[in-house]
Amino acid sequence: FHGSECIAPGIEGYGERLATVFAAGGLSRETIVIGNGFGGTACLAMALSHGDAFGKLVLSDVAAGFPPEGREAFEVMAGKVEAEGIGSVATISANRVFHAAYLAAHPEAIEERRQVLLGIKPEGFIAACRSLMSADLTPRLGEIRNPTLVVCGELDAATPPPLCKLIADRISGATYIELAGCGHCPPLEQPDAFIRAVADFVS
């Protein structure tokens, strides 16, 4: 989000924008694309339209689409930001990124999330929420041919293991790894475990 132009709602638009940005930097079959959360869903969209332009795909805590209760959560966040400003969703955001035990041990994480959010244009956050509300890439996952690794935190409440496992099941040859005691963002919460999980795959 930070410093980026806002994109109209629709996860395919994010995938196209990513492809444009990456192309300028020189995508190749040696390129490994890694995405976490919303970024991972955008990477899925890019793989569906530009998968032949890069190599391996690592998806950390990603959903190809959300059930009704997940879509409702994004609508709640979008509405709250429209009504009260971007900082108003800091606690909701922290509780989606981290699990209860982590937040109990790191209460400062909520304020850290608030500071991150305050650097984002509210309209960009709202568009991202509404893109995830409408995203439904599940029917096309079988089209992805990139070697794929799916990593998921056991305690992820935003994209729970069943949503992550679905992606691994639908992409031919994909591997699934679950990290015990971890929430939605392993690179932040358990960086060493995340690196171990992906090391062999990316090497």
CSV table of N, CA and C in Angstrom, one decimal, residues 17-33 46 50 52-55:
chain,number,residue,atom,x,y,z
A,17,ARG,N,-1.3,-5.3,-12.1
A,17,ARG,CA,-0.3,-4.3,-11.7
A,17,ARG,C,1.0,-4.9,-11.3
A,18,LEU,N,0.9,-6.0,-10.5
A,18,LEU,CA,2.1,-6.7,-10.1
A,18,LEU,C,3.0,-7.1,-11.3
A,19,ALA,N,2.3,-7.7,-12.3
A,19,ALA,CA,3.0,-8.1,-13.5
A,19,ALA,C,3.7,-7.0,-14.2
A,20,THR,N,3.1,-5.8,-14.2
A,20,THR,CA,3.7,-4.7,-14.8
A,20,THR,C,4.9,-4.2,-14.1
A,21,VAL,N,4.8,-4.2,-12.8
A,21,VAL,CA,5.9,-3.7,-11.9
A,21,VAL,C,7.1,-4.7,-12.0
A,22,PHE,N,6.7,-6.0,-11.9
A,22,PHE,CA,7.8,-7.0,-12.0
A,22,PHE,C,8.5,-7.0,-13.4
A,23,ALA,N,7.7,-6.8,-14.4
A,23,ALA,CA,8.2,-6.9,-15.8
A,23,ALA,C,9.3,-5.8,-16.0
A,24,ALA,N,9.1,-4.7,-15.3
A,24,ALA,CA,10.1,-3.6,-15.4
A,24,ALA,C,11.4,-4.0,-14.8
A,25,GLY,N,11.3,-4.8,-13.8
A,25,GLY,CA,12.5,-5.3,-13.1
A,25,GLY,C,13.1,-6.5,-13.7
A,26,GLY,N,12.5,-7.1,-14.6
A,26,GLY,CA,13.0,-8.3,-15.3
A,26,GLY,C,12.6,-9.6,-14.7
A,27,LEU,N,11.3,-10.0,-14.9
A,27,LEU,CA,10.9,-11.3,-14.5
A,27,LEU,C,11.6,-12.4,-15.4
A,28,SER,N,11.8,-13.5,-14.8
A,28,SER,CA,12.4,-14.6,-15.6
A,28,SER,C,11.9,-15.9,-15.0
A,29,ARG,N,12.3,-17.0,-15.6
A,29,ARG,CA,11.9,-18.4,-15.1
A,29,ARG,C,12.7,-18.7,-13.8
A,30,GLU,N,13.7,-17.8,-13.5
A,30,GLU,CA,14.5,-18.0,-12.2
A,30,GLU,C,13.8,-17.2,-11.1
A,31,THR,N,12.9,-16.3,-11.4
A,31,THR,CA,12.3,-15.5,-10.4
A,31,THR,C,11.4,-16.3,-9.5
A,32,ILE,N,11.5,-16.1,-8.2
A,32,ILE,CA,10.7,-16.7,-7.2
A,32,ILE,C,9.8,-15.6,-6.6
A,33,VAL,N,8.5,-15.8,-6.7
A,33,VAL,CA,7.5,-14.9,-6.2
A,33,VAL,C,7.0,-15.3,-4.9
A,46,MET,N,-1.8,-13.0,-10.4
A,46,MET,CA,-0.7,-12.8,-11.4
A,46,MET,C,-0.3,-14.1,-12.0
A,50,HIS,N,-0.1,-14.5,-15.8
A,50,HIS,CA,1.3,-14.3,-16.2
A,50,HIS,C,2.3,-15.4,-15.6
A,52,ASP,N,3.6,-17.9,-16.8
A,52,ASP,CA,4.7,-18.4,-17.7
A,52,ASP,C,5.9,-17.4,-17.6
A,53,ALA,N,5.7,-16.3,-17.0
A,53,ALA,CA,6.8,-15.2,-16.9
A,53,ALA,C,7.7,-15.4,-15.7
A,54,PHE,N,7.4,-16.3,-14.8
A,54,PHE,CA,8.3,-16.5,-13.6
A,54,PHE,C,8.3,-17.9,-13.2
A,55,GLY,N,9.1,-18.2,-12.2
A,55,GLY,CA,9.3,-19.6,-11.8
A,55,GLY,C,8.5,-20.0,-10.6
